Coordinates of C-alpha atoms in Angstrom, one line a residue:
M1251 CA 104.5 181.4 119.4
L1252 CA 107.9 180.4 117.3
R1253 CA 107.4 176.8 115.7
K1254 CA 110.8 174.9 116.7
L1255 CA 112.8 173.8 114.1
F1256 CA 114.5 170.5 113.4
K1257 CA 118.2 169.3 111.8
F1258 CA 119.0 166.9 109.3
H1259 CA 121.8 165.0 109.3
G1260 CA 125.2 165.9 106.8
G1261 CA 124.5 168.6 103.7
V1262 CA 126.9 171.3 102.3
K1263 CA 126.7 174.7 101.5
P1264 CA 127.5 175.2 98.1
Q1265 CA 127.8 179.4 96.7
T1266 CA 124.3 179.5 95.8
N1267 CA 124.4 181.7 92.6
K1268 CA 121.1 182.9 92.3
E1269 CA 121.0 187.0 92.3
R1270 CA 121.5 187.5 89.0
S1271 CA 118.2 185.3 87.8
T1272 CA 115.8 187.3 90.3
T1273 CA 116.1 190.8 89.2
A1274 CA 113.4 190.6 86.5
P1275 CA 110.1 189.7 86.1
I1276 CA 109.2 186.2 84.7
A1277 CA 108.6 186.5 81.1
P1278 CA 106.9 184.8 78.4
V1279 CA 108.5 183.1 75.4
P1280 CA 107.9 183.4 71.9
L1281 CA 106.3 180.6 69.9
P1282 CA 109.0 178.5 68.3
D1283 CA 108.5 177.1 64.8
R1284 CA 107.8 173.4 66.2
L1285 CA 106.8 171.5 69.2
V1286 CA 108.3 168.3 70.5
I1287 CA 105.9 167.4 72.9
P1288 CA 107.2 163.8 74.6
L1289 CA 104.3 161.6 75.3
H1290 CA 106.4 160.2 78.3
Q1291 CA 107.2 162.8 81.1
S1292 CA 106.7 161.5 84.9
V1293 CA 107.0 158.5 85.9
G1294 CA 104.9 155.6 84.9
G1295 CA 103.2 154.4 82.1
H1296 CA 103.6 156.0 78.4
P1297 CA 100.7 157.5 77.6
R1298 CA 98.9 156.4 74.7
P1299 CA 98.7 158.7 71.2
L1300 CA 95.6 159.8 70.6
V1301 CA 96.7 162.0 67.2
Q1302 CA 98.0 161.3 63.9
P1303 CA 100.0 163.5 61.6
G1304 CA 97.9 165.7 59.5
D1305 CA 95.1 166.2 62.8
R1306 CA 94.9 169.9 63.7
V1307 CA 94.8 170.6 67.5
F1308 CA 94.0 173.4 69.7
K1309 CA 95.6 174.6 73.0
G1310 CA 95.0 172.4 75.7
Q1311 CA 93.7 169.4 73.4
R1312 CA 94.6 165.8 74.8
I1313 CA 97.4 164.7 72.7
G1314 CA 98.3 161.1 75.0
A1315 CA 96.3 159.4 76.8
A1316 CA 97.3 158.3 80.8
D1317 CA 98.2 154.5 80.6
G1318 CA 96.6 153.4 83.6
N1319 CA 96.7 155.1 86.8
L1320 CA 100.4 155.3 87.4
S1321 CA 100.7 157.8 84.6
S1322 CA 99.3 161.5 83.3
A1323 CA 97.8 162.6 80.2
V1324 CA 99.4 165.0 78.2
H1325 CA 98.3 168.0 75.9
A1326 CA 98.7 170.2 73.4
S1327 CA 100.5 173.1 74.0
T1328 CA 99.7 175.3 71.7
S1329 CA 97.3 175.3 68.4
G1330 CA 98.4 173.9 65.2
I1331 CA 99.0 171.2 62.9
V1332 CA 100.3 167.9 63.6
R1333 CA 103.7 167.7 61.3
D1334 CA 104.5 163.3 63.3
V1335 CA 104.1 161.1 65.8
L1336 CA 107.7 159.6 65.8
P1337 CA 110.5 158.6 68.6
A1338 CA 112.6 162.2 68.7
V1339 CA 115.5 162.3 71.7
M1340 CA 114.5 163.5 75.3
P1341 CA 116.2 165.7 77.4
H1342 CA 118.1 162.9 79.2
T1343 CA 122.0 162.5 79.4
S1344 CA 121.5 158.9 77.9
G1345 CA 120.3 160.3 74.6
L1346 CA 117.7 157.9 74.3
T1347 CA 114.7 158.3 71.6
T1348 CA 110.8 158.3 73.0
L1349 CA 107.6 158.7 71.4
S1350 CA 106.4 162.4 70.6
V1351 CA 104.5 164.7 68.7
V1352 CA 105.7 167.3 66.3
I1353 CA 103.3 170.3 66.5
E1354 CA 103.9 173.0 64.2
P1355 CA 102.3 176.0 65.7
D1356 CA 99.7 178.4 63.7
G1357 CA 100.4 181.4 65.7
E1358 CA 96.5 181.5 66.8
D1359 CA 97.6 180.0 69.8
R1360 CA 93.7 179.1 70.0
W1361 CA 92.5 177.5 73.2
G1362 CA 89.8 174.2 72.4
E1363 CA 87.3 173.6 74.6
L1364 CA 88.4 172.8 77.7
E1365 CA 86.8 170.4 80.4
R1366 CA 85.3 172.4 83.5
I1367 CA 84.6 170.7 87.5
N1368 CA 82.5 172.2 90.2
V1369 CA 85.8 172.6 92.6
R1370 CA 83.4 172.7 95.6
A1371 CA 80.5 170.1 94.5
A1372 CA 83.6 167.2 93.3
T1373 CA 84.6 164.6 95.8
P1374 CA 87.8 164.2 96.2
D1375 CA 88.2 161.0 93.7
E1376 CA 86.9 163.2 91.3
L1377 CA 89.3 165.6 91.8
R1378 CA 92.0 163.2 91.5
D1379 CA 91.2 162.2 88.6
Y1380 CA 90.4 165.4 87.0
L1381 CA 94.3 166.0 87.9
R1382 CA 95.0 162.9 86.0
D1383 CA 93.3 163.6 83.5
A1384 CA 94.9 167.8 83.1
G1385 CA 98.4 166.3 83.3
V1386 CA 99.6 167.3 86.7
V1387 CA 102.7 165.8 88.1
G1388 CA 105.1 167.1 90.3
L1389 CA 107.2 169.6 89.3
G1390 CA 109.7 169.2 91.9
G1391 CA 112.1 167.2 90.2
A1392 CA 110.7 163.6 90.4
V1393 CA 107.7 164.6 88.7
F1394 CA 105.1 161.7 89.8
P1395 CA 101.9 161.6 88.6
S1396 CA 100.2 164.2 91.9
H1397 CA 96.7 162.5 91.6
L1398 CA 98.2 159.3 93.9
K1399 CA 100.4 161.6 95.8
L1400 CA 96.7 163.3 96.4
K1401 CA 95.6 160.2 98.6
P1402 CA 95.6 160.7 102.3
G1403 CA 96.5 157.2 102.9
K1404 CA 95.5 154.6 105.3
E1405 CA 93.7 157.2 107.9
G1406 CA 92.3 158.9 105.6
R1407 CA 93.7 162.5 106.8
L1408 CA 96.6 163.8 107.0
D1409 CA 98.2 165.6 109.8
T1410 CA 100.3 168.1 107.9
L1411 CA 100.4 168.9 104.1
V1412 CA 104.3 170.1 103.9
I1413 CA 104.3 172.8 101.0
N1414 CA 108.4 172.7 99.3
G1415 CA 109.5 176.2 98.8
A1416 CA 112.9 175.4 100.2
E1417 CA 115.0 175.7 96.0
C1418 CA 118.3 174.5 97.8
E1419 CA 120.2 173.6 94.6
P1420 CA 122.5 176.6 93.2
F1421 CA 121.4 178.6 89.9
I1422 CA 117.3 177.6 90.5
T1423 CA 115.0 180.6 91.2
C1424 CA 112.1 179.4 89.4
D1425 CA 110.3 178.6 92.9
D1426 CA 111.3 182.0 94.0
M1427 CA 110.2 183.9 91.2
L1428 CA 106.7 181.8 91.4
M1429 CA 106.3 182.1 95.3
R1430 CA 107.2 186.6 94.8
E1431 CA 104.2 186.8 91.3
R1432 CA 101.8 183.7 91.8
A1433 CA 101.5 183.3 95.8
A1434 CA 97.7 183.8 96.1
D1435 CA 97.2 181.6 92.9
M1436 CA 99.7 179.2 94.6
L1437 CA 97.8 179.2 98.0
K1438 CA 94.5 178.6 96.3
G1439 CA 96.2 175.5 95.1
I1440 CA 97.7 175.0 98.8
S1441 CA 93.5 175.0 99.3
A1442 CA 92.7 172.5 97.6
M1443 CA 94.8 170.1 98.7
R1444 CA 94.7 170.3 101.5
H1445 CA 91.0 169.3 100.9
M1446 CA 91.5 166.4 99.3
L1447 CA 94.0 165.3 102.1
Q1448 CA 92.1 166.3 104.6
A1449 CA 95.4 167.7 106.5
R1450 CA 94.6 169.6 109.9
E1451 CA 97.7 171.9 109.2
V1452 CA 100.0 173.1 106.0
L1453 CA 103.6 174.4 106.4
I1454 CA 105.2 176.4 103.8
G1455 CA 108.7 175.9 104.3
I1456 CA 111.2 179.0 102.5
E1457 CA 114.7 178.7 102.9
D1458 CA 115.7 181.9 104.8
N1459 CA 118.1 182.9 101.1
K1460 CA 114.2 184.3 99.9
P1461 CA 113.3 186.6 101.9
E1462 CA 111.3 188.9 99.1
A1463 CA 109.2 184.9 98.6
L1464 CA 109.1 184.8 102.4
A1465 CA 107.3 188.0 102.7
A1466 CA 104.4 187.1 99.2
V1467 CA 102.9 183.9 100.9
Q1468 CA 102.6 185.4 104.1
A1469 CA 100.6 188.3 103.0
A1470 CA 98.6 185.7 100.6
I1471 CA 98.2 183.7 103.6
T1472 CA 97.3 186.7 105.6
A1473 CA 94.8 188.0 102.8
S1474 CA 93.2 184.8 102.9
G1475 CA 91.9 184.5 106.3
E1476 CA 92.5 180.5 106.2
Q1477 CA 93.9 179.2 109.0
G1478 CA 96.0 176.4 109.9
I1479 CA 98.4 177.5 107.1
E1480 CA 102.1 178.7 108.3
A1481 CA 105.2 179.7 106.1
L1482 CA 108.6 179.4 107.6
S1483 CA 111.6 180.6 107.3
I1484 CA 114.3 177.6 107.4
P1485 CA 118.3 177.5 107.4
T1486 CA 120.2 177.4 103.7
R1487 CA 121.1 174.6 103.7
Y1488 CA 121.6 171.9 100.7
P1489 CA 119.5 169.7 100.1
A1490 CA 117.1 171.2 102.5
G1491 CA 115.0 170.9 99.4
G1492 CA 114.9 166.7 99.6
A1493 CA 111.0 165.7 100.6
K1494 CA 113.0 163.4 103.5
Q1495 CA 114.7 166.1 104.8
L1496 CA 112.3 169.0 104.5
I1497 CA 109.9 167.1 106.1
R1498 CA 112.5 166.2 108.6
V1499 CA 113.5 170.2 109.6
L1500 CA 109.5 171.1 110.0
T1501 CA 108.3 168.6 111.3
G1502 CA 111.0 166.1 113.4
I1503 CA 109.7 163.2 111.4
E1504 CA 112.8 160.5 110.2
V1505 CA 110.9 158.7 107.5
P1506 CA 112.6 155.6 108.0
H1507 CA 113.5 152.8 104.9
G1508 CA 111.1 151.4 103.8
R1509 CA 108.3 153.4 104.7
R1510 CA 106.1 156.6 102.9
S1511 CA 106.1 160.0 104.6
T1512 CA 101.7 159.3 104.7
D1513 CA 102.6 156.5 107.0
F1514 CA 103.5 159.7 109.9
G1515 CA 100.7 161.3 108.6
V1516 CA 102.9 163.8 106.6
Q1517 CA 102.8 165.0 102.4
C1518 CA 105.1 166.8 101.1
F1519 CA 104.0 168.9 97.3
N1520 CA 106.4 171.7 95.7
V1521 CA 104.9 175.0 95.3
G1522 CA 105.0 174.6 91.7
T1523 CA 102.8 171.7 92.1
A1524 CA 100.6 173.6 94.1
Y1525 CA 100.5 176.6 91.7
S1526 CA 99.3 174.2 88.3
I1527 CA 96.3 172.3 90.6
H1528 CA 94.9 175.7 90.9
D1529 CA 95.0 176.4 87.0
A1530 CA 93.7 173.4 86.4
L1531 CA 90.7 173.2 89.5
E1532 CA 90.0 177.3 88.7
H1533 CA 90.8 177.7 84.7
G1534 CA 90.6 174.1 83.5
R1535 CA 93.9 175.1 82.1
P1536 CA 96.1 171.4 82.0
L1537 CA 99.5 171.4 82.5
L1538 CA 101.1 173.5 79.4
S1539 CA 103.6 175.4 80.6
R1540 CA 105.9 175.9 83.3
V1541 CA 108.4 178.2 85.0
V1542 CA 112.2 177.8 84.1
T1543 CA 115.4 179.4 85.0
V1544 CA 117.7 180.1 82.3
A1545 CA 121.3 180.8 83.9
G1546 CA 124.9 180.2 83.9
N1547 CA 126.8 181.0 80.9
V1548 CA 124.9 184.0 79.7
D1549 CA 124.1 187.6 79.1
T1550 CA 120.7 187.9 81.4
P1551 CA 120.0 185.4 83.4
R1552 CA 116.1 185.2 83.8
N1553 CA 113.2 183.0 84.3
Y1554 CA 110.4 182.5 81.5
D1555 CA 107.3 180.5 81.6
V1556 CA 107.7 178.2 78.9
L1557 CA 105.6 176.1 77.2
I1558 CA 106.3 172.1 77.2
G1559 CA 107.9 170.8 73.8
T1560 CA 109.6 174.3 73.0
P1561 CA 113.3 173.5 72.4
M1562 CA 115.8 174.1 75.0
D1563 CA 118.4 176.4 72.4
H1564 CA 115.1 178.5 71.9
V1565 CA 114.7 179.4 75.3
V1566 CA 119.1 180.5 75.4
R1567 CA 118.8 182.8 72.7
L1568 CA 116.3 184.7 74.5
A1569 CA 119.0 185.3 77.6
G1570 CA 122.2 185.5 75.0
A1571 CA 124.2 182.4 75.3
H1572 CA 127.8 183.1 75.1
P1573 CA 130.2 181.8 72.1
D1574 CA 131.8 179.0 74.4
T1575 CA 129.1 177.1 75.6
D1576 CA 129.7 174.2 75.1
R1577 CA 126.9 172.1 77.3
Y1578 CA 123.8 172.6 78.7
I1579 CA 122.4 170.6 81.8
M1580 CA 118.3 170.5 83.0
G1581 CA 118.6 171.5 87.0
G1582 CA 121.7 172.3 88.6
P1583 CA 125.4 171.6 89.0
M1584 CA 124.7 169.0 91.5
M1585 CA 121.9 166.7 90.6
G1586 CA 121.8 168.3 86.9
V1587 CA 121.6 166.2 83.8
R1588 CA 123.9 166.7 80.7
M1589 CA 121.7 166.9 77.5
P1590 CA 122.7 165.3 74.2
A1591 CA 121.5 168.2 71.7
F1592 CA 120.8 171.7 72.3
D1593 CA 117.4 171.1 70.5
V1594 CA 116.0 168.9 72.9
P1595 CA 112.3 170.0 74.2
V1596 CA 111.5 171.4 77.8
V1597 CA 109.4 169.0 79.5
K1598 CA 107.3 169.0 82.6
A1599 CA 110.4 168.4 84.9
T1600 CA 112.9 170.9 83.3
N1601 CA 112.8 173.5 85.7
C1602 CA 116.2 175.2 84.4
I1603 CA 118.5 175.4 81.7
L1604 CA 122.0 175.9 82.8
V1605 CA 124.2 176.9 80.2
G1606 CA 127.3 175.4 80.7
S1607 CA 131.0 176.5 79.1
P1608 CA 134.4 174.9 80.4
A1609 CA 135.4 178.3 82.2
L1610 CA 132.2 177.9 84.2
F1611 CA 132.6 173.8 85.0
P1612 CA 136.2 173.4 84.2
P1613 CA 136.7 169.5 83.8
P1614 CA 137.7 167.5 87.6
P1615 CA 140.5 167.1 88.4
P1616 CA 142.1 163.1 87.9
E1617 CA 140.6 160.5 90.3
M1618 CA 142.4 159.7 93.3
P1619 CA 142.7 156.8 95.8
C1620 CA 140.0 156.8 98.6
I1621 CA 141.6 157.5 101.7
R1622 CA 138.5 156.9 104.0
C1623 CA 138.4 160.3 105.8
G1624 CA 134.8 159.8 106.0
E1625 CA 134.1 163.3 105.0
C1626 CA 131.2 161.8 102.5
A1627 CA 129.7 159.9 105.1
K1628 CA 129.3 163.4 107.4
A1629 CA 127.9 165.2 104.1
C1630 CA 125.3 162.8 103.3
P1631 CA 121.7 163.7 104.1
A1632 CA 120.9 160.2 104.4
D1633 CA 123.0 159.3 106.8
L1634 CA 124.9 156.4 104.9
A1635 CA 128.1 155.7 104.3
P1636 CA 129.2 156.5 100.9
F1637 CA 133.4 154.9 101.3
E1638 CA 131.4 152.0 101.8
M1639 CA 129.1 151.0 98.7
Y1640 CA 131.9 153.3 96.3
W1641 CA 133.9 149.9 97.4
F1642 CA 131.1 147.5 96.5
S1643 CA 130.6 149.7 93.6
R1644 CA 133.5 149.6 92.3
A1645 CA 134.5 146.0 92.8
K1646 CA 130.7 145.2 91.3
N1647 CA 129.2 143.5 94.5
F1648 CA 125.9 145.0 94.2
G1649 CA 124.6 142.7 97.3
K1650 CA 126.9 144.4 99.4
T1651 CA 125.9 147.5 98.1
Q1652 CA 122.3 147.3 98.7
E1653 CA 123.3 146.2 102.5
Y1654 CA 124.4 149.7 102.9
H1655 CA 120.9 150.7 101.6
L1656 CA 122.2 152.1 98.3
F1657 CA 118.6 152.7 97.4
D1658 CA 118.7 155.1 100.1
C1659 CA 120.9 157.6 98.6
I1660 CA 119.1 160.3 96.9
E1661 CA 122.3 161.3 94.5
C1662 CA 122.4 164.8 95.9
G1663 CA 125.8 164.9 95.1
C1664 CA 126.7 166.0 98.6
C1665 CA 129.3 162.9 99.0
S1666 CA 131.5 164.1 95.8
F1667 CA 131.5 168.0 97.0
V1668 CA 133.2 167.1 99.4
C1669 CA 135.6 164.5 98.2
P1670 CA 138.9 165.4 98.4
S1671 CA 140.2 162.4 96.5
H1672 CA 137.4 163.7 93.6
I1673 CA 135.9 160.9 93.6
P1674 CA 132.6 160.9 91.3
L1675 CA 131.0 159.0 94.1
V1676 CA 126.9 159.7 92.7
D1677 CA 128.4 157.7 89.0
Y1678 CA 129.5 154.8 90.8
F1679 CA 126.1 154.8 92.7
R1680 CA 123.9 155.0 89.6
F1681 CA 126.1 152.7 87.5
S1682 CA 125.6 150.5 90.4
K1683 CA 121.6 150.9 90.5
S1684 CA 121.6 150.6 87.1
E1685 CA 122.9 147.7 86.8
I1686 CA 120.9 146.1 89.9
W1687 CA 117.6 147.3 88.0
A1688 CA 118.4 145.9 85.3
R1689 CA 119.6 142.2 86.6
E1690 CA 116.2 143.0 88.4
R1691 CA 115.0 143.4 84.8
E1692 CA 116.6 139.9 83.0
K1693 CA 115.9 138.0 86.3
E1694 CA 111.8 138.9 85.9
A1695 CA 111.9 138.3 82.3
A1696 CA 113.7 134.6 83.2
D1697 CA 111.2 134.0 85.9
T1698 CA 108.1 134.9 83.8
A1699 CA 109.7 132.3 80.8
R1700 CA 110.0 129.9 83.3
E1701 CA 106.5 130.0 84.8
R1702 CA 105.0 129.7 81.2
F1703 CA 107.0 126.6 80.8
E1704 CA 105.3 125.2 83.8
F1705 CA 102.5 126.4 83.3
K1706 CA 102.5 124.7 80.2
N1707 CA 104.2 121.4 81.2
L1708 CA 101.1 121.2 83.5
R1709 CA 98.5 122.0 81.3
Q1710 CA 99.4 119.2 78.5
E1711 CA 99.8 116.9 81.9
R1712 CA 96.4 118.4 82.7
E1713 CA 94.9 117.6 79.3
K1714 CA 97.0 113.7 78.8
Q1715 CA 95.0 113.1 82.4
E1716 CA 91.6 113.9 80.9
K1717 CA 92.1 112.3 78.0
A1718 CA 92.9 109.1 79.8
E1719 CA 90.1 109.6 81.9
K1720 CA 87.2 110.5 78.9
L1721 CA 88.6 107.6 77.5
A1722 CA 88.8 104.9 81.1
A1723 CA 85.1 105.9 81.3
K1724 CA 84.0 105.4 77.8
A1725 CA 85.9 101.6 77.8
A1726 CA 84.0 101.3 80.8
A1727 CA 80.2 102.2 79.2
T1728 CA 81.0 100.0 76.0
R1729 CA 81.9 96.4 78.4
E1730 CA 79.4 97.6 80.6
K1731 CA 76.9 97.4 77.3
V1732 CA 78.9 94.4 75.8
A1733 CA 78.6 92.3 78.7
G1734 CA 74.4 93.8 78.7
E1735 CA 74.5 92.1 75.1
A1736 CA 76.0 88.9 75.8
A1737 CA 74.3 88.1 78.9
P1738 CA 71.7 85.5 79.0
P1739 CA 68.2 87.0 79.7
G1740 CA 67.3 87.8 83.5
A1741 CA 70.9 88.3 84.0
T1742 CA 72.7 91.1 85.8
P1743 CA 75.6 92.8 84.5
T1744 CA 78.5 93.6 86.2
A1745 CA 79.9 97.0 85.5
A1746 CA 83.8 96.6 85.3
K1747 CA 86.2 99.2 86.1
P1748 CA 89.0 98.8 83.6
T1749 CA 92.4 100.3 84.9
G1750 CA 94.1 102.7 82.3
G1751 CA 96.2 99.9 80.2
D1752 CA 92.8 98.5 79.8
A1753 CA 91.4 101.9 78.6
K1754 CA 92.7 101.5 74.5
R1755 CA 92.4 97.5 74.5
A1756 CA 88.7 97.8 75.5
L1757 CA 88.1 100.4 72.6
I1758 CA 89.7 97.7 69.9
E1759 CA 87.4 94.7 71.3
A1760 CA 84.1 97.1 71.0
A1761 CA 85.4 98.5 67.1
M1762 CA 85.6 95.0 66.3
E1763 CA 82.5 93.4 68.0
K1764 CA 80.3 96.8 66.3
A1765 CA 82.1 95.3 62.4
R1766 CA 81.4 91.8 63.1
Q1767 CA 77.9 92.8 63.8
Q1768 CA 77.3 95.4 60.9
K1769 CA 78.5 92.6 59.0
A1770 CA 76.6 90.0 60.0
Q1771 CA 73.5 92.7 59.2
I1772 CA 74.5 93.4 55.7
A1773 CA 75.8 89.9 55.0
P1774 CA 71.9 88.2 54.8
K1775 CA 70.8 91.0 52.5
N1776 CA 73.3 90.7 49.9
T1777 CA 73.2 86.6 49.4
D1778 CA 69.0 85.8 50.3
A1779 CA 67.9 84.3 46.9
S1780 CA 64.1 83.7 47.9
T1781 CA 63.4 86.5 45.9
P1782 CA 62.4 86.1 42.2
G1783 CA 64.1 89.6 41.1
V1784 CA 67.3 87.7 42.9
Q1785 CA 66.7 84.4 41.4
A1786 CA 66.1 85.4 37.9
E1787 CA 69.9 87.9 37.9
M1788 CA 71.7 84.7 39.5
A1789 CA 70.5 82.5 36.2
A1790 CA 71.6 84.9 33.7
I1791 CA 74.9 85.5 35.8
D1792 CA 75.1 81.5 35.3
A1793 CA 74.0 81.9 31.4
R1794 CA 76.9 84.0 30.6
R1795 CA 79.3 82.3 33.1
A1796 CA 78.4 78.8 30.9
A1797 CA 78.6 80.7 27.5
L1798 CA 81.8 82.3 27.9
E1799 CA 83.2 78.8 29.1
Q1800 CA 82.3 76.6 26.0
P1801 CA 85.5 75.9 23.4
T1802 CA 84.8 78.2 20.7
E1803 CA 85.6 76.8 16.7
P1804 CA 89.0 77.6 15.1
P1805 CA 88.3 79.8 11.5
P1806 CA 89.2 76.7 8.1
P1807 CA 92.6 77.2 6.5
A1808 CA 93.2 79.7 4.1
G1809 CA 92.2 78.5 0.7
Q1810 CA 89.3 76.4 1.6
A1811 CA 85.9 76.5 1.3

C-alpha cells in the first residue's frame, strides 16, 4: 500500500546542478599543514578549552568540554601538537573571530584511547550524555546538539521519527552520496535514535531526483529486517528539506507558530546526523569529520570526507579551482553565506563549499520599488507575507515585522528568487532579526542593571531597619536595667517600650550613667587617706611644697665679703 504524501505551501524549482558532483565516490582529504578547530561549532554555550599550547593530542581526544546541557564537546581531528589557543576568524560572513585550537599534525593520525559504551545495556539518558560528549550535532545546517533533540517529549515516546534525505538546495550532494555509500551504517544509527525516542515508525524522505540513494536505503532496510522503517520518494521542490516542510509532506502535520514538532509526536533528523550517531555508539569515534560537497567554479566537483578544522582552500585545491574564483560560499546558492577568507576552517555545519566567480554568480540587478505583485507570498513555504515584512523592515518598524511573524521566516530565499523587482528580501529580514536581537540584549542588560539597583536599595533599607531594631532592643534592655537599679527594694520595674526616636537618646543616657558609676568607684581609691602609706606620701608632698614656697636669700654684691 502506497503511503499518502502531502503538499506544503509555496516553494520554487531552481536548477539543481547536482549531476557533476555525484559521478565519483566520496574521497579522503590529505592532512593539511595545520588544523584550526573552533571551540564553538553548535547552538548553545562555548565549550571550555581543555588544552594549551605545547600539549600533544591524539585523534579523538577531547579539546573542548561542553559548557552546560545546551552545548557539545569538540575533539582533535588528528594527532599532533597544539601550537596555539587563540581567537581565529570563523567561517561566517561577519568575519568575526572565535576561540580556536590550532593543531600541527604529526602525520601519524594516531587515535587516542576512545570511550566506549554498551549500547544495549545503557539507558537512553546515558546514551544521550555519551553523544553530548562525543560532539554529535545536527549536520543538516542548524547544528543543534543532537542529545537534546533525542528526548521524546512530554509523552515519553514519539509516533514518528522523520529522517531528512531530501537535500533540496542546488549544488549540494553530500547527503546523496552518503546514502548511496553508507546506507547500512546510517540505518544502524537510525535504529539507535528510534530506541532513544521510543518511536513507533520511521519515515525517510528522499527527493525523487536521487533514485540511486533511494534504492540503496531501501535495500539496507530490507537487509536489516527491521519493521516500521520506510524510505519514501517525495517530489523535488525547494525547500522540501526544511524540517517543517518535510514533516508536512510525510505526515500531513503542520507545526504552528510557537510549537515544537515533538508536541505532535514527530521529530526530524538529517541522514548525516544518523551516520555520526552510529559512528559514535558503535565505534566510539566522536564527530571528527563530515562529507562536504565542493562544487561551482571548479574542474571536478566532488564530495570529500573532510576533517573538522581543515582550511577550505586546502580542500578546494583538490577539485581544481579556476583562476577567476573570487569567493567561497558555505552552503548552497539559496541559503549559503559568503566566507570572509579562503582559508577559514571546515566546521560541523559545512555541508558544501560552493566556489564562486563573477561569471557563475554575476552581480544582482539593481533593486527596484516593490510593485506588490504578491509573488513572494505565493512562493513562501512558511505561508508569510514577505512584502509586508519588507515594508516594515525597510521603515525599521520592527514591532510590526514581528506582528507579521518575522521569526517564522526560515530564510530560504524563495521570496528573493521570484521577486520581479530584484529586492533582496532575505537581507532585509536578516537585518530586522539582528536589530531585534540587539535591542532585546540591550533591554535585558538594562533590566538586569535595574534589578541589581533595586535589590541594592532594598538590601540597604533592610540593613538600616535591622540596625534600628537592634538599637531599640538594646535601648529597651538598658532602660530596664537602669529602672531596676533605681527602683526601691520590692518594686517591680516596668519596661518602657521606646520608640525609634528614643533609641539613640537612651543609649547616650546609659553611657553617661555607666561613666558616672565608674567614676564613683574609682574616686574613693584615689582620695582615701586612711592608710599609712597614703598618709606618708601626702606628708612628703606637703614638705616639698613648703620648701618651694620659702623665699631664697639674694647673693651678696660683688666685692663684699
